[in-house]
CSV table of C-alpha atoms in Angstrom, one decimal:
chain,number,residue,atom,x,y,z
Z,696,MET,CA,-103.9,136.5,241.0
Z,697,ARG,CA,-104.6,139.0,238.3
Z,698,GLU,CA,-104.8,136.2,235.9
Z,699,TYR,CA,-107.4,134.6,237.7
Z,700,PHE,CA,-109.3,138.0,238.2
Z,701,ALA,CA,-108.6,138.3,234.2
Z,702,ASN,CA,-110.5,134.7,233.5
Z,703,VAL,CA,-113.2,136.0,236.0
Z,704,LYS,CA,-114.2,138.9,234.0
Z,705,GLN,CA,-113.9,137.1,230.7
Z,706,SER,CA,-116.4,134.3,232.1
Z,707,PHE,CA,-118.7,136.8,233.8
Z,708,LYS,CA,-121.2,138.1,231.1
Z,709,LEU,CA,-124.2,140.1,232.7
Z,710,LYS,CA,-127.1,138.8,230.7
Z,711,HIS,CA,-126.7,135.9,232.6
Z,712,TYR,CA,-127.4,137.4,235.6
Z,713,VAL,CA,-130.3,139.8,234.6
Z,714,ASN,CA,-133.1,137.3,235.8
Z,715,TYR,CA,-131.9,137.1,239.1
Z,716,ILE,CA,-131.6,141.0,239.7
Z,717,ILE,CA,-135.2,141.4,238.4
Z,718,VAL,CA,-136.2,139.1,240.9
Z,719,LEU,CA,-133.5,140.4,243.8
Z,720,LEU,CA,-134.1,144.0,243.7
Z,721,PRO,CA,-137.9,144.4,244.2
Z,722,LEU,CA,-137.2,141.6,247.1
Z,723,ILE,CA,-134.7,143.8,249.0
Z,724,LEU,CA,-136.5,146.9,248.3
Z,725,PHE,CA,-140.2,145.5,249.4
Z,726,THR,CA,-138.5,143.9,252.3
Z,727,ILE,CA,-136.9,147.0,253.7
Z,728,LEU,CA,-139.8,149.1,253.5
Z,729,HIS,CA,-142.0,145.6,254.9
Z,730,TYR,CA,-139.6,146.0,257.8
Z,731,ALA,CA,-139.5,150.0,258.1
Z,732,GLY,CA,-143.4,149.8,258.1
Z,733,ALA,CA,-143.9,151.8,254.8
Z,734,LEU,CA,-146.3,149.0,253.1
Z,735,ASN,CA,-150.0,148.7,253.1
Z,736,ARG,CA,-152.0,145.5,254.2
Z,737,SER,CA,-152.7,144.7,250.3
Z,738,THR,CA,-149.0,145.3,248.8
Z,739,PRO,CA,-147.4,142.0,250.4
Z,740,THR,CA,-150.6,139.7,249.2
Z,741,LEU,CA,-149.6,141.4,245.9
Z,742,LEU,CA,-146.6,140.4,246.0
Z,743,VAL,CA,-147.3,136.7,246.9
Z,744,GLN,CA,-149.1,136.4,244.0
Z,745,ILE,CA,-147.0,138.2,241.9
Z,746,GLY,CA,-144.4,135.6,243.2
Z,747,TYR,CA,-146.4,132.6,242.8
Z,748,SER,CA,-147.3,133.8,239.2
Z,749,MET,CA,-143.9,134.3,238.3
Z,750,ILE,CA,-142.9,130.5,239.3
Z,751,LEU,CA,-145.7,129.2,237.0
Z,752,ALA,CA,-145.3,131.1,234.1
Z,753,VAL,CA,-141.7,129.9,234.1
Z,754,SER,CA,-142.3,126.5,234.7
Z,755,LEU,CA,-145.0,126.5,231.7
Z,756,ASN,CA,-142.4,128.2,229.5
Z,757,LEU,CA,-140.3,125.3,230.3
Z,758,VAL,CA,-142.9,123.2,228.5
Z,759,VAL,CA,-144.3,125.2,226.2
Z,760,GLY,CA,-141.2,127.7,225.1
Z,761,PHE,CA,-138.0,125.5,225.4
Z,762,LEU,CA,-139.7,122.1,224.9
Z,763,GLY,CA,-142.2,123.4,222.1
Z,764,GLU,CA,-145.2,121.3,223.4
Z,765,LEU,CA,-148.6,122.8,224.4
Z,766,SER,CA,-149.8,121.9,227.7
Z,767,LEU,CA,-153.5,123.5,229.5
Z,768,GLY,CA,-153.1,121.1,232.8
Z,769,HIS,CA,-150.6,123.8,235.0
Z,770,ALA,CA,-153.3,124.8,237.1
Z,771,GLY,CA,-154.4,120.9,237.7
Z,772,PHE,CA,-150.4,120.4,239.0
Z,773,MET,CA,-150.9,123.9,241.3
Z,774,CYS,CA,-154.2,122.2,242.5
Z,775,VAL,CA,-152.3,119.0,243.6
Z,776,GLY,CA,-149.6,120.6,245.0
Z,777,ALA,CA,-152.3,123.1,246.9
Z,778,TYR,CA,-154.3,120.1,248.7
Z,779,LEU,CA,-151.4,118.1,249.6
Z,780,GLY,CA,-148.9,120.4,250.8
Z,781,SER,CA,-151.8,122.3,252.7
Z,782,LEU,CA,-152.5,118.9,254.4
Z,783,VAL,CA,-148.7,118.3,255.5
Z,784,CYS,CA,-148.8,122.0,256.7
Z,785,ASN,CA,-152.2,121.8,258.7
Z,786,GLY,CA,-150.7,118.8,260.7
Z,787,LEU,CA,-147.4,120.4,261.4
Z,788,VAL,CA,-148.4,124.2,262.4
Z,789,ASP,CA,-148.8,122.9,266.0
Z,790,LYS,CA,-145.5,121.5,266.2
Z,791,LEU,CA,-142.9,123.4,264.2
Z,792,PRO,CA,-142.0,127.1,263.4
Z,793,LEU,CA,-144.2,128.6,260.5
Z,794,MET,CA,-141.3,128.8,258.0
Z,795,ILE,CA,-140.0,125.3,258.5
Z,796,VAL,CA,-143.8,123.9,258.1
Z,797,LEU,CA,-144.0,126.3,254.4
Z,798,VAL,CA,-141.1,124.9,253.6
Z,799,ILE,CA,-141.8,121.0,254.2
Z,800,GLY,CA,-145.2,121.9,252.8
Z,801,MET,CA,-143.5,123.3,249.5
Z,802,ILE,CA,-141.5,120.1,249.2
Z,803,VAL,CA,-144.2,117.6,249.8
Z,804,GLY,CA,-146.4,119.8,247.4
Z,805,GLY,CA,-143.6,119.7,244.7
Z,806,ILE,CA,-143.2,116.2,244.5
Z,807,ALA,CA,-146.8,115.0,245.0
Z,808,ALA,CA,-147.3,117.2,241.8
Z,809,ALA,CA,-144.2,115.7,240.0
Z,810,VAL,CA,-145.8,112.4,240.9
Z,811,PHE,CA,-148.8,113.1,239.1
Z,812,GLY,CA,-146.5,115.2,236.0
Z,813,PHE,CA,-145.0,111.2,235.7
Z,814,ILE,CA,-148.3,109.6,236.1
Z,815,VAL,CA,-149.7,111.7,233.3
Z,816,GLY,CA,-146.6,112.3,231.3
Z,817,LEU,CA,-145.6,108.8,230.7
Z,818,PRO,CA,-148.7,108.3,228.5
Z,819,ALA,CA,-149.4,111.6,227.1
Z,820,LEU,CA,-146.3,112.7,226.2
Z,821,ARG,CA,-146.5,110.4,223.3
Z,822,LEU,CA,-149.4,112.7,221.6
Z,823,ARG,CA,-148.3,116.1,220.5
Z,824,GLY,CA,-150.2,119.5,219.6
Z,825,ASP,CA,-153.7,119.5,220.0
Z,826,TYR,CA,-153.9,116.0,221.4
Z,827,LEU,CA,-151.6,116.5,224.2
Z,828,ALA,CA,-153.3,119.7,225.0
Z,829,ILE,CA,-156.7,117.9,225.2
Z,830,VAL,CA,-155.3,115.1,227.3
Z,831,THR,CA,-153.6,118.0,229.8
Z,832,LEU,CA,-156.5,120.2,229.8
Z,833,ALA,CA,-158.7,116.7,231.1
Z,834,PHE,CA,-156.4,116.0,233.5
Z,835,GLY,CA,-156.6,119.3,235.3
Z,836,GLU,CA,-160.5,118.8,235.3
Z,837,ILE,CA,-160.0,115.5,236.9
Z,838,ILE,CA,-158.0,116.4,239.5
Z,839,ARG,CA,-160.4,120.0,240.4
Z,840,ASN,CA,-163.4,117.5,240.4
Z,841,ILE,CA,-161.5,114.8,242.4
Z,842,CYS,CA,-160.6,117.6,245.3
Z,843,LYS,CA,-164.6,118.8,245.0
Z,844,ASN,CA,-165.7,115.5,246.0
Z,845,LEU,CA,-163.1,113.9,248.4
Z,846,GLU,CA,-164.9,115.1,252.0
Z,847,PHE,CA,-160.7,115.0,253.7
Z,848,LEU,CA,-160.2,117.5,251.2
Z,849,GLY,CA,-163.1,119.6,252.2
Z,850,GLY,CA,-165.5,118.6,249.5
Z,851,ALA,CA,-167.2,121.6,248.0
Z,852,LYS,CA,-166.6,123.8,250.7
Z,853,GLY,CA,-163.0,123.8,250.2
Z,854,LEU,CA,-159.9,122.9,252.3
Z,855,GLU,CA,-159.5,125.2,255.5
Z,856,THR,CA,-155.9,125.4,255.9
Z,857,LYS,CA,-154.8,126.2,259.6
Z,858,TRP,CA,-151.3,127.3,259.0
Z,859,TYR,CA,-152.9,130.4,257.1
Z,860,SER,CA,-154.7,131.5,260.1
Z,861,ALA,CA,-151.2,130.7,261.7
Z,862,PHE,CA,-149.6,133.5,259.7
Z,863,LEU,CA,-152.1,136.1,259.7
Z,864,ALA,CA,-151.9,135.8,263.8
Z,865,ALA,CA,-147.8,136.3,263.3
Z,866,ARG,CA,-148.1,138.9,260.9
Z,867,ASN,CA,-146.3,141.4,262.5
Z,868,THR,CA,-143.9,138.9,264.5
Z,869,ALA,CA,-143.5,136.5,261.6
Z,870,MET,CA,-141.5,136.7,258.1
Z,871,PRO,CA,-143.6,138.1,255.4
Z,872,LEU,CA,-144.7,134.9,252.8
Z,873,PHE,CA,-143.5,137.3,249.9
Z,874,ILE,CA,-139.7,136.8,251.0
Z,875,PRO,CA,-139.6,132.5,251.0
Z,876,THR,CA,-141.8,133.1,247.8
Z,877,PHE,CA,-139.2,135.1,245.7
Z,878,LEU,CA,-136.5,132.9,247.4
Z,879,VAL,CA,-137.9,129.9,245.6
Z,880,GLY,CA,-138.3,132.0,242.5
Z,881,LEU,CA,-134.5,132.2,242.6
Z,882,LEU,CA,-134.0,129.0,243.3
Z,883,MET,CA,-136.0,127.8,239.9
Z,884,LEU,CA,-134.3,130.2,237.9
Z,885,ALA,CA,-131.0,129.0,238.9
Z,886,LEU,CA,-132.2,125.5,238.3
Z,887,ILE,CA,-133.8,126.2,235.1
Z,888,GLN,CA,-131.5,128.9,233.3
Z,889,ASN,CA,-128.6,126.1,234.1
Z,890,LEU,CA,-130.7,123.6,232.3
Z,891,ILE,CA,-131.3,124.9,229.7
Z,892,ARG,CA,-127.3,126.4,229.4
Z,893,SER,CA,-126.5,122.7,229.7
Z,894,LYS,CA,-125.9,119.7,227.2
Z,895,HIS,CA,-129.4,118.8,228.3
Z,896,GLY,CA,-130.8,121.8,227.4
Z,897,ARG,CA,-129.5,121.8,223.9
Z,898,ALA,CA,-131.4,118.6,223.6
Z,899,ILE,CA,-134.9,119.6,224.9
Z,900,THR,CA,-134.5,122.8,222.0
Z,901,ALA,CA,-133.4,120.1,219.6
Z,902,ILE,CA,-136.6,118.1,220.3
Z,903,ARG,CA,-138.7,122.2,219.8
Z,904,ASP,CA,-136.9,122.6,216.4
Z,905,ASN,CA,-137.1,119.0,215.0
Z,906,GLU,CA,-137.8,116.2,216.6
Z,907,ILE,CA,-136.9,113.7,213.6
Z,908,ALA,CA,-133.6,115.5,213.5
Z,909,ALA,CA,-132.9,114.9,217.2
Z,910,LYS,CA,-134.2,111.3,217.2
Z,911,ALA,CA,-131.6,110.7,214.7
Z,912,MET,CA,-128.6,112.3,216.5
Z,913,GLY,CA,-129.4,110.0,219.2
Z,914,ILE,CA,-131.4,112.0,221.9
Z,915,ASN,CA,-133.7,110.2,223.8
Z,916,VAL,CA,-136.9,112.1,223.2
Z,917,THR,CA,-139.2,110.2,225.6
Z,918,TYR,CA,-136.6,111.0,228.6
Z,919,TYR,CA,-136.6,114.7,227.7
Z,920,LYS,CA,-139.8,115.1,227.5
Z,921,LEU,CA,-141.0,113.1,230.7
Z,922,PHE,CA,-137.8,115.2,232.3
Z,923,VAL,CA,-139.3,118.5,231.4
Z,924,PHE,CA,-142.9,117.6,232.4
Z,925,VAL,CA,-141.8,116.2,235.7
Z,926,ILE,CA,-139.5,119.4,236.4
Z,927,SER,CA,-142.7,121.9,235.6
Z,928,ALA,CA,-144.9,120.2,237.7
Z,929,PHE,CA,-142.8,120.1,240.8
Z,930,PHE,CA,-142.6,124.0,240.7
Z,931,ALA,CA,-146.4,124.5,239.9
Z,932,GLY,CA,-147.0,122.1,242.8
Z,933,MET,CA,-144.7,124.4,245.1
Z,934,ALA,CA,-146.4,127.1,243.9
Z,935,GLY,CA,-149.8,125.9,245.1
Z,936,VAL,CA,-148.7,125.6,248.2
Z,937,ILE,CA,-147.4,129.3,248.6
Z,938,TYR,CA,-151.0,130.2,247.0
Z,939,ALA,CA,-152.7,128.0,249.7
Z,940,GLY,CA,-150.7,130.3,252.4
Z,941,THR,CA,-152.6,133.2,250.9
Z,942,ALA,CA,-156.4,131.5,251.0
Z,943,SER,CA,-158.6,130.0,253.6
Z,944,PRO,CA,-160.4,127.6,252.8
Z,945,ILE,CA,-158.5,126.9,249.5
Z,946,GLN,CA,-161.5,126.8,246.7
Z,947,TYR,CA,-161.4,124.2,244.4
Z,948,SER,CA,-162.9,126.6,241.2
Z,949,PHE,CA,-159.8,128.4,241.4
Z,950,PHE,CA,-157.9,125.8,239.6
Z,951,SER,CA,-160.0,126.1,236.6
Z,952,TYR,CA,-159.2,125.7,232.7
Z,953,ASN,CA,-159.1,129.6,232.4
Z,954,TYR,CA,-156.3,129.7,235.3
Z,955,SER,CA,-154.5,127.2,233.0
Z,956,ILE,CA,-155.0,130.0,229.9
Z,957,GLU,CA,-154.1,132.7,232.2
Z,958,ILE,CA,-150.7,131.1,232.9
Z,959,LEU,CA,-150.1,130.3,228.9
Z,960,VAL,CA,-151.1,134.0,228.2
Z,961,MET,CA,-148.2,134.6,230.5
Z,962,VAL,CA,-145.7,132.8,228.9
Z,963,VAL,CA,-147.3,134.0,225.0
Z,964,LEU,CA,-147.1,137.6,226.2
Z,965,GLY,CA,-143.5,137.3,227.4
Z,966,GLY,CA,-142.2,135.5,224.6
Z,967,MET,CA,-142.0,131.8,223.9
Z,968,GLY,CA,-138.6,130.5,225.3
Z,969,SER,CA,-138.2,133.8,227.3
Z,970,ILE,CA,-137.6,133.5,230.9
Z,971,ARG,CA,-137.0,137.3,231.2
Z,972,GLY,CA,-140.2,137.7,228.8
Z,973,SER,CA,-142.5,135.3,231.7
Z,974,ILE,CA,-141.3,137.2,234.9
Z,975,LEU,CA,-142.3,140.7,233.7
Z,976,SER,CA,-145.5,139.4,231.9
Z,977,ALA,CA,-146.3,137.5,235.2
Z,978,ALA,CA,-145.5,140.2,237.3
Z,979,LEU,CA,-147.9,142.8,234.8
Z,980,ILE,CA,-150.6,140.6,234.3
Z,981,THR,CA,-151.1,139.7,237.9
Z,982,TYR,CA,-151.0,143.6,239.1
Z,983,ILE,CA,-153.4,144.3,236.0
Z,984,ASN,CA,-155.7,141.5,237.8
Z,985,PHE,CA,-155.4,143.0,241.2
Z,986,VAL,CA,-156.2,146.5,240.6
Z,987,LEU,CA,-159.2,145.7,238.5
Z,988,LYS,CA,-160.4,143.4,241.3
Z,989,SER,CA,-159.6,146.2,243.3
Z,990,ASN,CA,-161.5,148.8,241.7
Z,991,LEU,CA,-164.2,147.2,240.1
Z,992,SER,CA,-166.8,145.7,242.4
Z,993,GLY,CA,-170.5,145.0,242.9
Z,994,ASP,CA,-172.3,145.7,239.1
Z,995,MET,CA,-168.9,147.0,238.1
Z,996,ALA,CA,-167.1,143.3,238.5
Z,997,ALA,CA,-168.4,142.1,235.3
Z,998,VAL,CA,-166.5,144.7,232.9
Z,999,LYS,CA,-163.2,143.1,235.1
Z,1000,THR,CA,-163.0,140.4,232.1
Z,1001,LEU,CA,-163.8,142.7,229.4
Z,1002,VAL,CA,-161.0,145.3,230.6
Z,1003,TYR,CA,-158.7,142.8,231.2
Z,1004,ALA,CA,-159.1,141.1,227.6
Z,1005,LEU,CA,-159.0,144.8,225.8
Z,1006,ILE,CA,-155.3,145.3,227.6
Z,1007,LEU,CA,-153.8,141.9,226.6
Z,1008,ILE,CA,-155.4,142.7,222.8
Z,1009,LEU,CA,-153.3,145.7,222.9
Z,1010,MET,CA,-150.7,144.1,224.3
Z,1011,VAL,CA,-150.5,141.5,221.7
Z,1012,ILE,CA,-150.9,144.4,218.9
Z,1013,TYR,CA,-148.2,146.4,220.4
Z,1014,LYS,CA,-146.0,143.7,220.3
Z,1015,ASN,CA,-146.7,142.1,217.3
Z,1016,ALA,CA,-148.0,144.8,214.6
Z,1017,PRO,CA,-145.4,145.6,211.8
Z,1018,ALA,CA,-146.7,149.3,211.6
Z,1019,LEU,CA,-145.5,149.5,215.4
Z,1020,LYS,CA,-142.3,148.2,214.4
Z,1021,PRO,CA,-140.5,151.8,214.9
Z,1022,VAL,CA,-142.0,152.8,218.3
Z,1023,ARG,CA,-140.6,149.3,219.3
Z,1024,GLU,CA,-137.0,150.0,218.3
Z,1025,ARG,CA,-137.3,153.3,219.7
Z,1026,PHE,CA,-138.5,152.0,223.3
Z,1027,ASN,CA,-136.6,149.0,223.0
Z,1028,LEU,CA,-135.2,148.2,226.8
Z,1029,LYS,CA,-132.8,146.0,225.2
Z,1030,LEU,CA,-131.1,148.5,222.7
Z,1031,LEU,CA,-131.5,151.3,225.5
Z,1032,GLY,CA,-129.6,149.1,227.6
Z,1033,VAL,CA,-126.7,148.8,225.0
Z,1034,ALA,CA,-126.8,152.8,224.5
Z,1035,ILE,CA,-126.0,153.1,228.1
Z,1036,ARG,CA,-123.7,150.6,228.3
Z,1037,GLU,CA,-121.8,152.4,225.4
Z,1038,LYS,CA,-122.0,155.4,227.2
Z,1039,LEU,CA,-120.8,154.0,230.4
Z,1040,PHE,CA,-117.7,152.1,229.3
Z,1041,LYS,CA,-117.0,154.8,225.9
Z,1042,ILE,CA,-117.5,152.1,223.5
Z,1043,SER,CA,-117.0,153.7,219.8
Z,1044,HIS,CA,-117.5,151.3,216.8
Z,1045,ASP,CA,-115.8,154.4,214.8
Z,1046,ALA,CA,-113.1,152.2,212.4
Z,1047,ALA,CA,-110.8,155.4,212.9
Z,1048,THR,CA,-110.9,154.2,216.5
Z,1049,VAL,CA,-109.9,150.9,216.4
Z,1050,THR,CA,-106.2,150.2,217.3
Z,1051,ASP,CA,-103.6,147.3,216.6
Z,1052,ASP,CA,-103.7,144.6,219.1
Z,1053,ALA,CA,-101.0,145.3,221.5
Z,1054,GLY,CA,-99.7,141.8,221.6
Z,1055,GLU,CA,-96.5,140.9,219.7
Z,1056,TRP,CA,-96.7,137.9,217.2
Z,1057,ASP,CA,-93.5,136.7,217.8
Z,1058,GLU,CA,-94.1,136.4,221.5
Z,1059,ILE,CA,-97.1,134.0,221.2
Z,1060,PRO,CA,-95.4,130.4,221.8
Z,1061,THR,CA,-97.7,128.5,220.0
Z,1062,LYS,CA,-97.0,130.3,216.5
Z,1063,ILE,CA,-95.7,128.3,213.6
Z,1064,ILE,CA,-92.9,129.6,211.9
Z,1065,THR,CA,-93.2,130.0,208.0
Z,1066,ASP,CA,-90.0,128.8,206.7
Z,1067,GLU,CA,-90.7,125.3,208.7
Z,1068,VAL,CA,-93.7,124.9,207.4
Z,1069,LEU,CA,-92.4,125.6,203.6
Z,1070,SER,CA,-89.1,123.5,204.7
Z,1071,THR,CA,-91.4,120.4,205.5
Z,1072,ASP,CA,-90.7,117.0,203.9
Z,1073,LEU,CA,-93.2,116.0,201.7
Z,1074,ALA,CA,-93.7,113.0,199.5
Z,1075,LEU,CA,-93.2,115.4,196.0
Z,1076,SER,CA,-90.8,117.7,197.7
Z,1077,ASN,CA,-88.0,116.3,195.2
Z,1078,TYR,CA,-89.9,116.5,191.8
Z,1079,ASN,CA,-87.9,117.1,189.0
Z,1080,PRO,CA,-89.2,118.3,185.4
Z,1081,ASP,CA,-86.3,117.1,184.0
Z,1082,LYS,CA,-86.6,113.4,185.0
Z,1083,PRO,CA,-89.9,112.1,185.3
Z,1084,ASP,CA,-89.4,108.8,185.6
Z,1085,THR,CA,-87.6,109.3,189.0
Z,1086,ASN,CA,-90.3,111.1,190.5
Z,1087,ASN,CA,-92.2,108.3,191.7
Z,1088,LYS,CA,-89.3,106.5,193.6
């Protein structure tokens, strides 16, 4: 038993679970506050927005940060999931409990978006860079205009979501929507983080670093590009269904090019290839947008975009300006965490405190005795300098 716990302690690394803690702690805290009646009406809506923004940012980071391809059609996949998932939810809302309806709608919306991701990705992922960005941008605009002109999807008026009305009617009795949203976020983190740490994740990052070298090593580049594109589209579709649970009617104008850029800003601001950064930047940008919309109304609403842009510019300057490097190092959360850990566990890097290993070398069963190595019978072990003619016999 002691050996088992020792192995568990060695395999456990806190840094692998920080992202789960970042999502799980707010979920537990706000769930307790909700059932205690301490949350106002706007906070659950904000939490849902933060939740699906986090899902969108992390899933797009899989394409942009880990695969190294630029996609500007993420809002299009979200649009597919929102519309098709809502159609299923509208048909089931009177027959099944709300949470089951939501789960079925998210699965259908995610699969529908993944199918579109496969259809678009199969020809588009043979392109790279700006060309891929243009194709994905065109896909998002095409999907948006199709939803605008199809009558069974609501047309220009938008699609009414009956299950949104059911959530509002059962607000005091049903589970709040932010709980399943954050649970989906945890599921997504588990899948993506384990994917990145696997051999498939190493193949994906190898494609990002050098596609030609990856092909030379036998990596199926087209397969992995398409695989990542489909997974990313699947989670974007699920996020679209969650968004549909907070809006009625669903407006095609929401899934515009600007929203795809906003998701990309979350990824870039948090750091390319950083899942933790995407989570934090998605929460921060969503909160800034929510506060600006709430406090700037009427004639001041036009200032919202300007204030939002200035905040982003200041963030980018703080994150990248060489003159601010001492400030960033002083307030670096990672270094702060290392310092706290050293204080708690009394870790010292002083050379004077380093002691010898408690293990005895003669008790190690795999040790090779030096005398045996020296006495090994080699081909030239009988070499005699006085008789050179007999040395090759």
